[in-house]
């Protein structure tokens, strides 16, 4: 037990030493207003460089990720189909597909899938 505690203390000491050395000798950055502004061939930009995205884009991206994860959950069901009896396999798969379809209908009803509102 003593050896484990000693090794833990040594590893913590080395970690803290490396963190301290990196903050001491690391690159110092000073925020300069001129360097942080956008640069277009020597001229000031005409428009704002940060155009806000539509929240619809992010909602559709989240929906895509959810259905992508759903596919990764459904794919192993074909592999385990031989290890379960067909009735329970169909019930679990059907319930999962029913819940996903119910979520899709809710998003459709809530008009989340419409790009222009």
mmCIF file of C-alpha atoms in Angstrom:
data_model
loop_
_atom_site.group_PDB
_atom_site.id
_atom_site.type_symbol
_atom_site.label_atom_id
_atom_site.label_comp_id
_atom_site.label_asym_id
_atom_site.label_seq_id
_atom_site.Cartn_x
_atom_site.Cartn_y
_atom_site.Cartn_z
ATOM 1 C CA UNK A 1 0.000 0.000 0.000
ATOM 2 C CA UNK A 2 2.896 2.320 0.783
ATOM 3 C CA UNK A 3 4.419 1.726 -2.650
ATOM 4 C CA UNK A 4 1.131 2.619 -4.363
ATOM 5 C CA UNK A 5 0.828 5.848 -2.354
ATOM 6 C CA UNK A 6 4.459 6.715 -3.048
ATOM 7 C CA UNK A 7 4.036 6.182 -6.810
ATOM 8 C CA UNK A 8 0.857 8.283 -6.775
ATOM 9 C CA UNK A 9 2.678 11.132 -5.011
ATOM 10 C CA UNK A 10 5.595 10.937 -7.466
ATOM 11 C CA UNK A 11 3.249 11.023 -10.465
ATOM 12 C CA UNK A 12 1.356 13.998 -9.013
ATOM 13 C CA UNK A 13 4.625 15.812 -8.354
ATOM 14 C CA UNK A 14 5.852 15.222 -11.906
ATOM 15 C CA UNK A 15 2.504 16.354 -13.334
ATOM 16 C CA UNK A 16 2.464 19.551 -11.284
ATOM 17 C CA UNK A 17 6.095 20.216 -12.168
ATOM 18 C CA UNK A 18 5.358 19.864 -15.899
ATOM 19 C CA UNK A 19 2.287 22.109 -15.647
ATOM 20 C CA UNK A 20 4.311 24.754 -13.823
ATOM 21 C CA UNK A 21 7.174 24.602 -16.313
ATOM 22 C CA UNK A 22 4.840 24.849 -19.296
ATOM 23 C CA UNK A 23 3.057 27.884 -17.851
ATOM 24 C CA UNK A 24 6.399 29.496 -16.988
ATOM 25 C CA UNK A 25 8.125 28.919 -20.328
ATOM 26 C CA UNK A 26 5.043 28.710 -22.558
ATOM 27 C CA UNK A 27 4.232 31.125 -25.331
ATOM 28 C CA UNK A 28 2.765 34.326 -23.985
ATOM 29 C CA UNK A 29 -0.066 35.807 -25.998
ATOM 30 C CA UNK A 30 -1.106 39.399 -25.702
ATOM 31 C CA UNK A 31 -4.426 40.373 -27.226
ATOM 32 C CA UNK A 32 -3.883 43.093 -29.794
ATOM 33 C CA UNK A 33 -6.953 44.753 -31.292
ATOM 34 C CA UNK A 34 -5.386 45.102 -34.729
ATOM 35 C CA UNK A 35 -4.252 41.491 -34.844
ATOM 36 C CA UNK A 36 -7.619 40.096 -33.813
ATOM 37 C CA UNK A 37 -9.615 41.972 -36.473
ATOM 38 C CA UNK A 38 -10.270 40.314 -39.849
ATOM 39 C CA UNK A 39 -8.048 41.292 -42.758
ATOM 40 C CA UNK A 40 -9.166 41.554 -46.367
ATOM 41 C CA UNK A 41 -6.263 42.562 -48.627
ATOM 42 C CA UNK A 42 -5.405 45.598 -46.517
ATOM 43 C CA UNK A 43 -8.954 46.966 -46.394
ATOM 44 C CA UNK A 44 -11.510 46.914 -43.622
ATOM 45 C CA UNK A 45 -14.198 44.292 -44.324
ATOM 46 C CA UNK A 46 -17.523 45.517 -45.681
ATOM 47 C CA UNK A 47 -19.682 43.043 -43.787
ATOM 48 C CA UNK A 48 -19.517 41.427 -40.390
ATOM 49 C CA UNK A 49 -17.247 38.370 -40.514
ATOM 50 C CA UNK A 50 -19.444 36.459 -38.106
ATOM 51 C CA UNK A 51 -22.747 35.708 -39.759
ATOM 52 C CA UNK A 52 -25.164 34.094 -37.288
ATOM 53 C CA UNK A 53 -26.414 30.656 -38.237
ATOM 54 C CA UNK A 54 -30.045 29.790 -38.226
ATOM 55 C CA UNK A 55 -31.215 27.734 -35.271
ATOM 56 C CA UNK A 56 -33.027 25.504 -37.789
ATOM 57 C CA UNK A 57 -29.668 24.356 -39.120
ATOM 58 C CA UNK A 58 -28.607 23.169 -35.683
ATOM 59 C CA UNK A 59 -31.959 21.456 -35.049
ATOM 60 C CA UNK A 60 -31.717 19.522 -38.305
ATOM 61 C CA UNK A 61 -28.104 18.600 -37.482
ATOM 62 C CA UNK A 62 -29.199 17.264 -34.071
ATOM 63 C CA UNK A 63 -32.030 15.285 -35.681
ATOM 64 C CA UNK A 64 -29.554 13.834 -38.170
ATOM 65 C CA UNK A 65 -27.256 12.764 -35.324
ATOM 66 C CA UNK A 66 -30.138 11.131 -33.463
ATOM 67 C CA UNK A 67 -31.171 9.100 -36.505
ATOM 68 C CA UNK A 68 -27.553 8.259 -37.238
ATOM 69 C CA UNK A 69 -27.204 6.819 -33.733
ATOM 70 C CA UNK A 70 -30.471 4.976 -34.282
ATOM 71 C CA UNK A 71 -28.956 3.210 -37.298
ATOM 72 C CA UNK A 72 -25.916 2.214 -35.261
ATOM 73 C CA UNK A 73 -28.264 0.695 -32.674
ATOM 74 C CA UNK A 74 -30.319 -1.158 -35.304
ATOM 75 C CA UNK A 75 -27.390 -2.713 -37.184
ATOM 76 C CA UNK A 76 -26.315 -5.128 -34.400
ATOM 77 C CA UNK A 77 -29.876 -6.432 -34.173
ATOM 78 C CA UNK A 78 -29.232 -8.549 -37.265
ATOM 79 C CA UNK A 79 -26.202 -10.115 -35.614
ATOM 80 C CA UNK A 80 -28.034 -11.079 -32.416
ATOM 81 C CA UNK A 81 -31.112 -12.343 -34.252
ATOM 82 C CA UNK A 82 -29.854 -15.940 -34.067
ATOM 83 C CA UNK A 83 -29.268 -15.846 -30.316
ATOM 84 C CA UNK A 84 -32.829 -14.785 -29.368
ATOM 85 C CA UNK A 85 -36.167 -16.287 -30.186
ATOM 86 C CA UNK A 86 -37.857 -14.523 -33.129
ATOM 87 C CA UNK A 87 -40.840 -13.233 -31.154
ATOM 88 C CA UNK A 88 -38.802 -11.318 -28.564
ATOM 89 C CA UNK A 89 -36.414 -10.092 -31.262
ATOM 90 C CA UNK A 90 -39.317 -8.717 -33.312
ATOM 91 C CA UNK A 91 -40.952 -7.154 -30.240
ATOM 92 C CA UNK A 92 -37.791 -5.328 -29.170
ATOM 93 C CA UNK A 93 -36.973 -4.218 -32.712
ATOM 94 C CA UNK A 94 -40.547 -3.181 -33.392
ATOM 95 C CA UNK A 95 -40.793 -1.209 -30.156
ATOM 96 C CA UNK A 96 -37.552 0.595 -30.941
ATOM 97 C CA UNK A 97 -38.651 1.424 -34.481
ATOM 98 C CA UNK A 98 -42.054 2.529 -33.175
ATOM 99 C CA UNK A 99 -40.433 4.966 -30.727
ATOM 100 C CA UNK A 100 -38.150 6.379 -33.415
ATOM 101 C CA UNK A 101 -41.068 6.742 -35.828
ATOM 102 C CA UNK A 102 -43.108 8.409 -33.097
ATOM 103 C CA UNK A 103 -40.245 10.894 -32.591
ATOM 104 C CA UNK A 104 -40.126 11.567 -36.330
ATOM 105 C CA UNK A 105 -43.868 12.250 -36.425
ATOM 106 C CA UNK A 106 -43.533 14.589 -33.443
ATOM 107 C CA UNK A 107 -40.767 16.532 -35.215
ATOM 108 C CA UNK A 108 -42.918 16.681 -38.313
ATOM 109 C CA UNK A 109 -45.950 17.885 -36.300
ATOM 110 C CA UNK A 110 -43.794 20.466 -34.465
ATOM 111 C CA UNK A 111 -42.541 21.700 -37.879
ATOM 112 C CA UNK A 112 -38.922 21.229 -36.871
ATOM 113 C CA UNK A 113 -38.140 19.657 -40.241
ATOM 114 C CA UNK A 114 -39.360 22.692 -42.194
ATOM 115 C CA UNK A 115 -36.476 24.929 -43.166
ATOM 116 C CA UNK A 116 -38.482 28.109 -43.816
ATOM 117 C CA UNK A 117 -41.057 29.095 -41.246
#
